[in-house]
Coordinates of C-alpha atoms in Angstrom, one line a residue:
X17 CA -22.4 -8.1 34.9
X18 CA -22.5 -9.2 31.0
X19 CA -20.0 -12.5 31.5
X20 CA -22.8 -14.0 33.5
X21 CA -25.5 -12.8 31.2
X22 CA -23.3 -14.1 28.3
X23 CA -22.4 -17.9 29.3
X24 CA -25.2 -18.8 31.5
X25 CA -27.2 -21.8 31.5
X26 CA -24.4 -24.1 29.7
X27 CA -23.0 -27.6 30.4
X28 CA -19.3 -27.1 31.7
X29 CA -16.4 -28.7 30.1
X30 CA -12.8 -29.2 31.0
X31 CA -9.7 -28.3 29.4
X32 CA -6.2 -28.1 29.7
X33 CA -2.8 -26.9 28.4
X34 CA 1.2 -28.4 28.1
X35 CA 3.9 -26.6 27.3
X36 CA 2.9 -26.1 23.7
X37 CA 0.3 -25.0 22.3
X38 CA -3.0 -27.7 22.4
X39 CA -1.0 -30.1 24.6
X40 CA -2.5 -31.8 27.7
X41 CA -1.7 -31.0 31.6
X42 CA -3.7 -29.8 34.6
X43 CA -7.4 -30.1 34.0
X44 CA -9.1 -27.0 34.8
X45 CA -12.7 -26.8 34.5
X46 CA -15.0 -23.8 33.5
X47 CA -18.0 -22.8 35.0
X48 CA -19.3 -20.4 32.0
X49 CA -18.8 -20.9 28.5
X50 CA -20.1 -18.9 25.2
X51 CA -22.7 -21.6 23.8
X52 CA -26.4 -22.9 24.5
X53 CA -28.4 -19.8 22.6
X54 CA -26.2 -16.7 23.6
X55 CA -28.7 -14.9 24.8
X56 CA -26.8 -11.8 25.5
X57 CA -29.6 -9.2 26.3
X58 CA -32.8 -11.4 27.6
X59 CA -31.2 -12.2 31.5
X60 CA -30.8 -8.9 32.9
X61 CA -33.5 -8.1 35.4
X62 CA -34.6 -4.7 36.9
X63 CA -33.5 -5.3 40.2
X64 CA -29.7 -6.3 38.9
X65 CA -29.5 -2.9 36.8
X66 CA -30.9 -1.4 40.5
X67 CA -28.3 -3.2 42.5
X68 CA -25.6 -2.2 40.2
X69 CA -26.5 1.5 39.9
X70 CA -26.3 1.6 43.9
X71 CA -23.2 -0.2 43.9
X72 CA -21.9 2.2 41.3
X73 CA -22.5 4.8 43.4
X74 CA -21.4 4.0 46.6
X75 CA -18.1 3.0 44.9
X76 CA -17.6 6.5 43.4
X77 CA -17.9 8.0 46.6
X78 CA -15.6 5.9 48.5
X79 CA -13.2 6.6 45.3
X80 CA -13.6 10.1 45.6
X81 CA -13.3 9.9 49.4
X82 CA -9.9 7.8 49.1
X83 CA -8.9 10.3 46.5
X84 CA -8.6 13.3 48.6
X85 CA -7.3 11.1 51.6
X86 CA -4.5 11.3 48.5
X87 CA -4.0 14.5 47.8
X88 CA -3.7 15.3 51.7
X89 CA -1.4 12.4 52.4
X90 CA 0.9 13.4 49.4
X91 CA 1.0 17.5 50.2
X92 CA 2.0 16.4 53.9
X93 CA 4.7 14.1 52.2
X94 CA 5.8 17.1 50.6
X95 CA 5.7 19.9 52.8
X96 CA 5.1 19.6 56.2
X97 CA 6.5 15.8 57.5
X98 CA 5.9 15.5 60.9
X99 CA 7.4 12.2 61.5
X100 CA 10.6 13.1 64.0
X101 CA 9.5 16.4 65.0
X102 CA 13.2 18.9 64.9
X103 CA 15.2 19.9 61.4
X104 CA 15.3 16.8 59.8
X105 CA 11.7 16.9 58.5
X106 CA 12.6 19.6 56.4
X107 CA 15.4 17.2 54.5
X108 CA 12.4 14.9 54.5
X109 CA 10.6 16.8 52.9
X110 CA 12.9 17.9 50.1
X111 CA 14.1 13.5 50.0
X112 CA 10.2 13.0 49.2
X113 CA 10.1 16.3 46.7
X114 CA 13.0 14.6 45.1
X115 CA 10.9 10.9 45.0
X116 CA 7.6 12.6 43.9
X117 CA 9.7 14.3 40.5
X118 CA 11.3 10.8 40.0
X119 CA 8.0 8.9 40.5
X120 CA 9.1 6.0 42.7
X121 CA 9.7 5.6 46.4
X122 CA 7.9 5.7 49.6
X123 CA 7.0 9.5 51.3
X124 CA 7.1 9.1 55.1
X125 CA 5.6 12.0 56.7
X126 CA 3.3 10.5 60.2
X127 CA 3.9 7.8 62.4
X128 CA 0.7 7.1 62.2
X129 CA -0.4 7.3 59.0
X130 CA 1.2 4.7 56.2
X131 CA 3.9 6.4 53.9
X132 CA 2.9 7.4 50.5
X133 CA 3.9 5.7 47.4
X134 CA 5.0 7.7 44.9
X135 CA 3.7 6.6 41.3
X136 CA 5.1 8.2 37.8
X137 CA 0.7 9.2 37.8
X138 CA 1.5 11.4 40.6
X139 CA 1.2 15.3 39.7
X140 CA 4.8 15.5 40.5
X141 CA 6.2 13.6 38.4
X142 CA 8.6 15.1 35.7
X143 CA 9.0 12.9 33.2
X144 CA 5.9 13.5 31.4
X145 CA 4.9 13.8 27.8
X146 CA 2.1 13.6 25.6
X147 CA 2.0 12.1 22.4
X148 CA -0.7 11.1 19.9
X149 CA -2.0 7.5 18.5
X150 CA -4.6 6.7 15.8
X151 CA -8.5 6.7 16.9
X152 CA -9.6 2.6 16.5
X153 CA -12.3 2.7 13.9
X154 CA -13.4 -0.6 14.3
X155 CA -17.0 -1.1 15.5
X156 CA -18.0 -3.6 18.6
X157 CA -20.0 -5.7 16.7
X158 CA -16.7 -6.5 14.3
X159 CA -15.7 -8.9 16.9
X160 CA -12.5 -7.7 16.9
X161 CA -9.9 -8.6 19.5
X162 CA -5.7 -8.4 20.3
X163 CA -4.2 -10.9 21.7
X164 CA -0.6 -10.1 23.1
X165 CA 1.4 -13.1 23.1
X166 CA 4.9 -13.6 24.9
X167 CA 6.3 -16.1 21.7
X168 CA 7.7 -14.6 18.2
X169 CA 5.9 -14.7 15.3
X170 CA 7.1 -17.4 13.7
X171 CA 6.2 -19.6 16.2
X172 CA 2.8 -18.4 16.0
X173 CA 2.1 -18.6 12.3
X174 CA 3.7 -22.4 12.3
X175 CA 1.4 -23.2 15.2
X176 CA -1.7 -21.0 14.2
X177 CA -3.8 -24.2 13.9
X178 CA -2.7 -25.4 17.2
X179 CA -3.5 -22.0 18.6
X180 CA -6.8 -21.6 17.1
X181 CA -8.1 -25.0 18.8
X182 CA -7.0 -24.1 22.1
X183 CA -8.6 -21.3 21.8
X184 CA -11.9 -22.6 21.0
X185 CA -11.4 -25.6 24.1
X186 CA -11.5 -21.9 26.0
X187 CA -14.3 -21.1 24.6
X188 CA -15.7 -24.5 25.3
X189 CA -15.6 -26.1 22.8
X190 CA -19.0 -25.4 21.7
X191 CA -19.7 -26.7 17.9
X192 CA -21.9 -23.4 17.1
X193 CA -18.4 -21.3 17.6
X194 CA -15.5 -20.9 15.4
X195 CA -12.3 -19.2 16.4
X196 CA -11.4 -17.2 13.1
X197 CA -7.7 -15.2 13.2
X198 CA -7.9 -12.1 11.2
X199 CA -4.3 -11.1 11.3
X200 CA -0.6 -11.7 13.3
X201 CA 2.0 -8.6 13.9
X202 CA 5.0 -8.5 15.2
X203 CA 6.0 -6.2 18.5
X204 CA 8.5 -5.3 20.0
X205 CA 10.6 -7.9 22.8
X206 CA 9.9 -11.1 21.2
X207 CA 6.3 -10.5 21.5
X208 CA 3.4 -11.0 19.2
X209 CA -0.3 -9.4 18.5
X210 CA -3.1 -11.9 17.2
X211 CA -6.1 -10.4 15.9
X212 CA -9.2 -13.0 15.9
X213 CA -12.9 -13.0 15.9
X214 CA -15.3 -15.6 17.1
X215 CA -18.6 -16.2 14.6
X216 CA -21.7 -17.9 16.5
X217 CA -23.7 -20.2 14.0
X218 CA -27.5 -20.5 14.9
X219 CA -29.7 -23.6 14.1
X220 CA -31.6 -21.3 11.3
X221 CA -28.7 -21.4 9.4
X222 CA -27.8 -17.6 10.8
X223 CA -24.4 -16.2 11.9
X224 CA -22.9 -13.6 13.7
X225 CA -20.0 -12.3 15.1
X226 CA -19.6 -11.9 18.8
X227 CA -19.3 -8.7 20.1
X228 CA -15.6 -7.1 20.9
X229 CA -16.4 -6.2 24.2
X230 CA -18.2 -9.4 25.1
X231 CA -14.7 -11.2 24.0
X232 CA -12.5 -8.8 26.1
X233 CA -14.3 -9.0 29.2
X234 CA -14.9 -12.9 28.8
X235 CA -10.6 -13.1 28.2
X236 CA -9.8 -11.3 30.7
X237 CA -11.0 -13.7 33.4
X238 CA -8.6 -14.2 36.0
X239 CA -9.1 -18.4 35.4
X240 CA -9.1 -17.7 31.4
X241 CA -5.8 -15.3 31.7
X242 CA -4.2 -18.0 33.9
X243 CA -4.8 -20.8 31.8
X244 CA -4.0 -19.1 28.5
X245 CA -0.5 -17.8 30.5
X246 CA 0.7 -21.6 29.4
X247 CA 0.7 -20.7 25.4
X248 CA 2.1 -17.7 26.2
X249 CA -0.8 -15.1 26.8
X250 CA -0.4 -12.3 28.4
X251 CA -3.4 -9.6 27.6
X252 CA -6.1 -8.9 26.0
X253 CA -6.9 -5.4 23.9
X254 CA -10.4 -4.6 22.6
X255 CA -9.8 -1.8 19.8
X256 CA -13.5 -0.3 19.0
X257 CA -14.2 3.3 17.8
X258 CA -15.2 5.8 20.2
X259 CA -18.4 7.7 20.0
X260 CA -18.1 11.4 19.6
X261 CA -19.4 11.4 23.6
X262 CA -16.6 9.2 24.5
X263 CA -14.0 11.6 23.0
X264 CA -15.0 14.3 24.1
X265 CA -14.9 13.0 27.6
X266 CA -11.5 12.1 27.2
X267 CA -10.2 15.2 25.5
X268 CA -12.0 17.1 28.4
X269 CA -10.6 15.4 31.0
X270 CA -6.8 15.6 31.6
X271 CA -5.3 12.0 33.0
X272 CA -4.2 11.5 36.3
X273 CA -0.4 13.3 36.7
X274 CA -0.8 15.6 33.7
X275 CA -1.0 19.0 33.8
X276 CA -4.1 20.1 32.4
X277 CA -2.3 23.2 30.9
X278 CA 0.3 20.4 28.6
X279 CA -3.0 19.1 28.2
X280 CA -4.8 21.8 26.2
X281 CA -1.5 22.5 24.7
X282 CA -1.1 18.8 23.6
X283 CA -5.1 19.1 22.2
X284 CA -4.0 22.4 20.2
X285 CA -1.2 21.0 18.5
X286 CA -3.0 18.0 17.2
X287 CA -1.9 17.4 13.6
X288 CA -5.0 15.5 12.5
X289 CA -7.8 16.1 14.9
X290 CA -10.5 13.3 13.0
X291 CA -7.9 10.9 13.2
X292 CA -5.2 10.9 16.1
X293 CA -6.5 11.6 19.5
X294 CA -3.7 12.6 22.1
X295 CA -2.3 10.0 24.8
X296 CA -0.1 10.7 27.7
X297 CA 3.2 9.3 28.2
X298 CA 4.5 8.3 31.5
X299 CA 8.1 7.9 32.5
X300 CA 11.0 6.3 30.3
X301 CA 9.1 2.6 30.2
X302 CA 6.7 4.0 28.1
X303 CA 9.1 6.4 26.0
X304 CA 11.1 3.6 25.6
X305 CA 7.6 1.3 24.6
X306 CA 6.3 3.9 22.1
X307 CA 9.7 4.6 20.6
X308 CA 10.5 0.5 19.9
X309 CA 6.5 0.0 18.6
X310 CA 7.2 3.1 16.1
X311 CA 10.4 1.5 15.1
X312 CA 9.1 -2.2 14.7
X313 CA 6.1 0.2 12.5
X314 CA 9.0 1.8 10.6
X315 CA 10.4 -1.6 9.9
X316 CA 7.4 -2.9 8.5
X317 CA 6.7 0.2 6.1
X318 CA 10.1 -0.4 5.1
X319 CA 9.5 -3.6 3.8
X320 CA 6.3 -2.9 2.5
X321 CA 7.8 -0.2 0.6
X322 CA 10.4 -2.4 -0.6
X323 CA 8.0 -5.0 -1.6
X324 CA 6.2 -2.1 -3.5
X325 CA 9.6 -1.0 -5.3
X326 CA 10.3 -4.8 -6.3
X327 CA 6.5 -4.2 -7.4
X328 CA 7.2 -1.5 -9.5
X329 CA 10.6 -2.4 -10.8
X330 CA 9.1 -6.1 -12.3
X331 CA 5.7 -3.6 -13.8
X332 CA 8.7 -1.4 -15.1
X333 CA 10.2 -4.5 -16.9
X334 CA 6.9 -5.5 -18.3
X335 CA 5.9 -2.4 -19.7
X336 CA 9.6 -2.0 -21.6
X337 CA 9.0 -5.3 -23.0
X338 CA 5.5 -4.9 -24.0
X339 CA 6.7 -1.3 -25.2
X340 CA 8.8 -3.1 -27.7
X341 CA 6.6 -6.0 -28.7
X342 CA 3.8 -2.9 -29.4
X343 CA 6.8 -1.6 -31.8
X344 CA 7.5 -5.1 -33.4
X345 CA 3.9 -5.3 -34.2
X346 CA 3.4 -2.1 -35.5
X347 CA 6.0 -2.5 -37.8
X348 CA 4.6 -5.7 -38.9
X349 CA 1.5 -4.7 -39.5
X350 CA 2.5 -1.8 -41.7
X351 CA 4.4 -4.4 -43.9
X352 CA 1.2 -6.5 -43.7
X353 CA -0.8 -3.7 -44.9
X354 CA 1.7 -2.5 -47.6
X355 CA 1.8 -6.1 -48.7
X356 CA -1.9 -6.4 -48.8
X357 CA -2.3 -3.1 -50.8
X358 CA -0.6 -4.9 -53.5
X359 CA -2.5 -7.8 -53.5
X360 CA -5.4 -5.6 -54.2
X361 CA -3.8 -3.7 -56.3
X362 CA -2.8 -6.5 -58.9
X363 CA -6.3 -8.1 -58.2
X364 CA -8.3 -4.5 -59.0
X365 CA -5.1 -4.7 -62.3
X366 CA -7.1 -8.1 -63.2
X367 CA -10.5 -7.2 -62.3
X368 CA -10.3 -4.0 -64.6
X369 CA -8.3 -5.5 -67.4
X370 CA -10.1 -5.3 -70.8
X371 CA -12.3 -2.7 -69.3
X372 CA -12.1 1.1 -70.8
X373 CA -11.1 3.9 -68.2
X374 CA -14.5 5.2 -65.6
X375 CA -14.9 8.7 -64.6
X376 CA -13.7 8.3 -61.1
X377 CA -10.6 6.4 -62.0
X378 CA -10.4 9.6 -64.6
X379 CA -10.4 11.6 -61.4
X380 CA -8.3 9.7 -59.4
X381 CA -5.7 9.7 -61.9
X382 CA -5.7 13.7 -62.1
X383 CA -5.1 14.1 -58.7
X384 CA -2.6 12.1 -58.2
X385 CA -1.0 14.0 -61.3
X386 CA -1.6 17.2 -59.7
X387 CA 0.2 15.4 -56.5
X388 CA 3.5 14.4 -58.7
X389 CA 3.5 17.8 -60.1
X390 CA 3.2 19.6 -56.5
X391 CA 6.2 16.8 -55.5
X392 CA 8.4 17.5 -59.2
X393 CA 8.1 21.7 -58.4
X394 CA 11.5 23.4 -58.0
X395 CA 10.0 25.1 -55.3
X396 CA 7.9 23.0 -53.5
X397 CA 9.0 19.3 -51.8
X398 CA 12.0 18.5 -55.0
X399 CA 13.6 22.0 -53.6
X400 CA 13.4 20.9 -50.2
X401 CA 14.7 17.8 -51.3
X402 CA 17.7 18.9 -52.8
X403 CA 18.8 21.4 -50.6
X404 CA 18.5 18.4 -47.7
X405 CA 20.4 16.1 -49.9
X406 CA 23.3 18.9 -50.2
X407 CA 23.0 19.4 -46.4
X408 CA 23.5 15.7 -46.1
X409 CA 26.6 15.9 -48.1
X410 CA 27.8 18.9 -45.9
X411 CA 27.3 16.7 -42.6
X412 CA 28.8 14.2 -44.3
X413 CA 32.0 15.7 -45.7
X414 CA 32.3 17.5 -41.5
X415 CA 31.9 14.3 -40.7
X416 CA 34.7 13.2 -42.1
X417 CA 36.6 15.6 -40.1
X418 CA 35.0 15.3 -37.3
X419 CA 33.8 11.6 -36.4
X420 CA 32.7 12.0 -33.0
X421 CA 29.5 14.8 -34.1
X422 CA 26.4 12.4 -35.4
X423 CA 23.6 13.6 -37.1
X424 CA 19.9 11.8 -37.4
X425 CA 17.7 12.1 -40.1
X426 CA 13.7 12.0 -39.2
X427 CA 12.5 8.3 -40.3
X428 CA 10.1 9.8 -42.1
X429 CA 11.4 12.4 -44.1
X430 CA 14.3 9.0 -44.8
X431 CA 11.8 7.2 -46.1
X432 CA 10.2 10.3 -49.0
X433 CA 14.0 10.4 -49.8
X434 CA 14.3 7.0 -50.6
X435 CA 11.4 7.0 -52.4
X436 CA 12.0 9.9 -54.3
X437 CA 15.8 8.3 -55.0
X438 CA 14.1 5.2 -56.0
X439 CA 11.6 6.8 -58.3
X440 CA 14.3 8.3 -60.3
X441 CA 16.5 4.7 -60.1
X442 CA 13.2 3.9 -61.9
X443 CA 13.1 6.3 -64.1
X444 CA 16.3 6.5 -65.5
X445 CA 16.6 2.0 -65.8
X446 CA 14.1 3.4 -68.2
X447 CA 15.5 5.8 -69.9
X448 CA 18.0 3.4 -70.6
X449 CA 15.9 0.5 -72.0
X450 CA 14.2 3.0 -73.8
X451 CA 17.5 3.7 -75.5
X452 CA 18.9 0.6 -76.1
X453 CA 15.7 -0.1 -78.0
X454 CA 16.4 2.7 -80.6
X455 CA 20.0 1.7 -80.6
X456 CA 18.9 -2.1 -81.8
X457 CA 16.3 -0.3 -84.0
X458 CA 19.2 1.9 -85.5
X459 CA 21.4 -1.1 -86.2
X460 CA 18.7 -2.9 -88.2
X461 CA 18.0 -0.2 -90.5
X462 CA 21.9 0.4 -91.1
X463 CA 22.0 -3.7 -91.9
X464 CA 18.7 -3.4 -94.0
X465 CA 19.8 -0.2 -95.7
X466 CA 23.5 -2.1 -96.5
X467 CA 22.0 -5.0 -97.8
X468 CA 19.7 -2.8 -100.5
X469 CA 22.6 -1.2 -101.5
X470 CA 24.8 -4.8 -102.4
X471 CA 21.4 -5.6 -104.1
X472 CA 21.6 -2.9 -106.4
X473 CA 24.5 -2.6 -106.9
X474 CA 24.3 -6.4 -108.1
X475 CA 21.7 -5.7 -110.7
X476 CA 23.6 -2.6 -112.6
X477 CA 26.0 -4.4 -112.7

């Protein structure tokens, strides 16, 4: 047996429980507790692994034995009662058909022999199903073990510290263990599943976590259950993976009350072999179970999902309004650049003043000629330029008649319009000075070309 193996050779301690959780009442004291070395594999002897092996045998037998005592008792529930010995047996029998389908009741059949109780295992039974769960896949030495408590979760998680220390008086109280809760779920009927793990410190300076089986089998104590019952425990579920043996075992074997044909059929129409395994499902209490645990499940996806979707709304927000600050500072960097460009371009103006004209400036200035004269052809960019400015007048004139039709220009080709437009704003404020000039010139020479003439004319005469 591994609980004596596991808490031997410790000092006992009591504890006790009130009505909440930590509080003090009936001192109950333990015989075995989980500290002084743990030494979980050095107290087993030969002759106890003998011992159990014969005991293990002579159990199945008897099992076995009492098993077909079973199936006898039930077929002569079924068929043949012999119990008052004229017609009536035969209603008997059909009463007890009709119990063995429903999976309660009492078959009589002998005076003799006790009546048989009718189970939903039986073979009999109709109300059968088979559905499928998910394969554990956490490993024994993970330490992991469920606690089903009968208190909602909210009383849990406000007395989780509480909790915690009771469980470790449990324990008893041992300073090298600490009582570690991995998670708390909900479940259906008020009630509420605790996931913990105990870690065992060592002297060295070592730890490790004890073993989920070793936890289950210590829990489920008949003096641990019924002290624990006071906080509101009522069972304990160790979920380890299952070895490929293990599986196969189970898949092979049909349980009690299922038809083994349902059975194969249930292992053919497996969705996801590697990861669901199938599970029988015995009268309405456990349709009803299943179907409030899937919709407790389906509540919390939902509000995961809509955490996730408040998630993704608040990422959506950010990335709009980092979208536009991207935009803000692009723009401003252009302007930066344009603005630095003409910094260097009046420094270079200051740096090359007095100096004649080099052969790559020479160059430079060529190209950019050939440029304006590729941008000034009448068929090149100018055309294009003019026949978008006279489509511009078109849209604009239909506009006029019709208000609600828009039209959008590309930015871009905007821009090498307004540039162009501005370019010949510039050239023709030039034209114009250039004019003006030669009209002050002109005026000068008509007042310098009067004045000779009154000066000669003052010296003929």
């Amino acid at each position: 047996d591994a609980l004596p193996i596991l808490f031997a050779g410790t000092q006992n301690k009591g504890f006790g429980f009130g009505s909440g959780f930590g509080g003090t009442g009936t001192s109950t004291g333990l015989g075995t507790t989980l500290g002084g070395g743990l030494g979980f594999s050095g107290f087993s002897t030969q002759p106890q692994q003998q011992q159990q092996q014969a005991g293990g045998l002579l159990g199945q037998l008897s099992g076995q034995h009492a098993q077909s005592n079973q199936l006898i008792n039930t077929a002569s529930a079924l068929s043949a009662p012999t119990l008052l010995g004229d017609e009536r047996d035969a209603i008997l029998a059909k009463w007890n058909q009709l119990q063995a389908f429903w999976g309660t009741g009492k078959g009589y059949f002998n005076n003799n022999i006790p009546p048989v109780d009718f189970t939903q295992e039986n073979p009999f039974c109709r109300f059968k199903a088979v559905g499928y769960s998910c394969i554990p896949n956490d490993k024994d030495e993970d330490g992991l073990l469920v606690l089903l408590f009968n208190k909602k979760e909210a009383d849990i998680r406000t007395h989780q510290q509480q909790l915690v220390e009771s469980l470790h008086r449990v324990l008893g109280g041992n300073q090298t263990l600490a009582v570690n809760v991995e998670g708390v779920r909900t479940m259906p009927d008020d009630q509420t599943e605790v996931i913990i793990y105990v870690v065992e410190r060592s002297a060295n300076g070592t730890s490790r976590r004890i073993p989920s089986t070793t936890l289950h089998s210590f829990f489920e104590q008949a003096n641990i259950k019924n002290a624990l019952q006071q906080i509101g425990f009522t069972t304990s579920m160790s979920r380890t993976e299952l070895s490929p043996a293990q599986i196969k075992q189970l898949l092979q074997n049909p349980p009690a009350g299922v038809d083994p044909i349902i059975w194969e059929q249930a292992k053919v129409d497996n969705p996801d072999p590697e990861k669901l395994i199938p599970v029988p499902m015995v009268g309405f209490r456990e349709l009803l179970r299943r179907l409030k645990v899937q919709d407790q499940m389906t509540k919390q996806h939902q509000t995961r999902l809509d955490i996730i979707s408040e998630d993704i709304s608040e990422l959506q927000k950010n990335q709009a309004t980092t979208m536009a600050k991207i935009a803000q500072y692009k723009r401003k960097l252009m302007d930066l650049s344009h603005r630095v460009l003409l910094v260097l371009i009046k420094q270079e103006i200051q740096r090359k003043s007095g100096y004649a004209i080099q052969a790559d400036e020479e160059q430079l200035r060529v190209q950019l000629d050939t440029i304006q004269s590729e941008l000034n052809a009448p068929t090149q960019f100018k055309g294009r330029l003019n026949e978008l400015m006279s489509q511009i007048r078109m849209q604009n004139h239909f506009g006029a008649v019709r208000s609600e039709e828009r039209y959008y220009v590309d930015a871009d080709l905007l821009r090498e319009i307004k540039q162009h437009l501005k370019h010949q704003q510039e050239g023709l404020s030039h034209l114009i000075s250039i004019i003006k000039d030669d009209l002050e010139d002109i005026k000068l020479a008509e007042q310098g070309l009067n004045e000779t003439v009154h000066i000669r004319g003052g010296i003929f005469s």
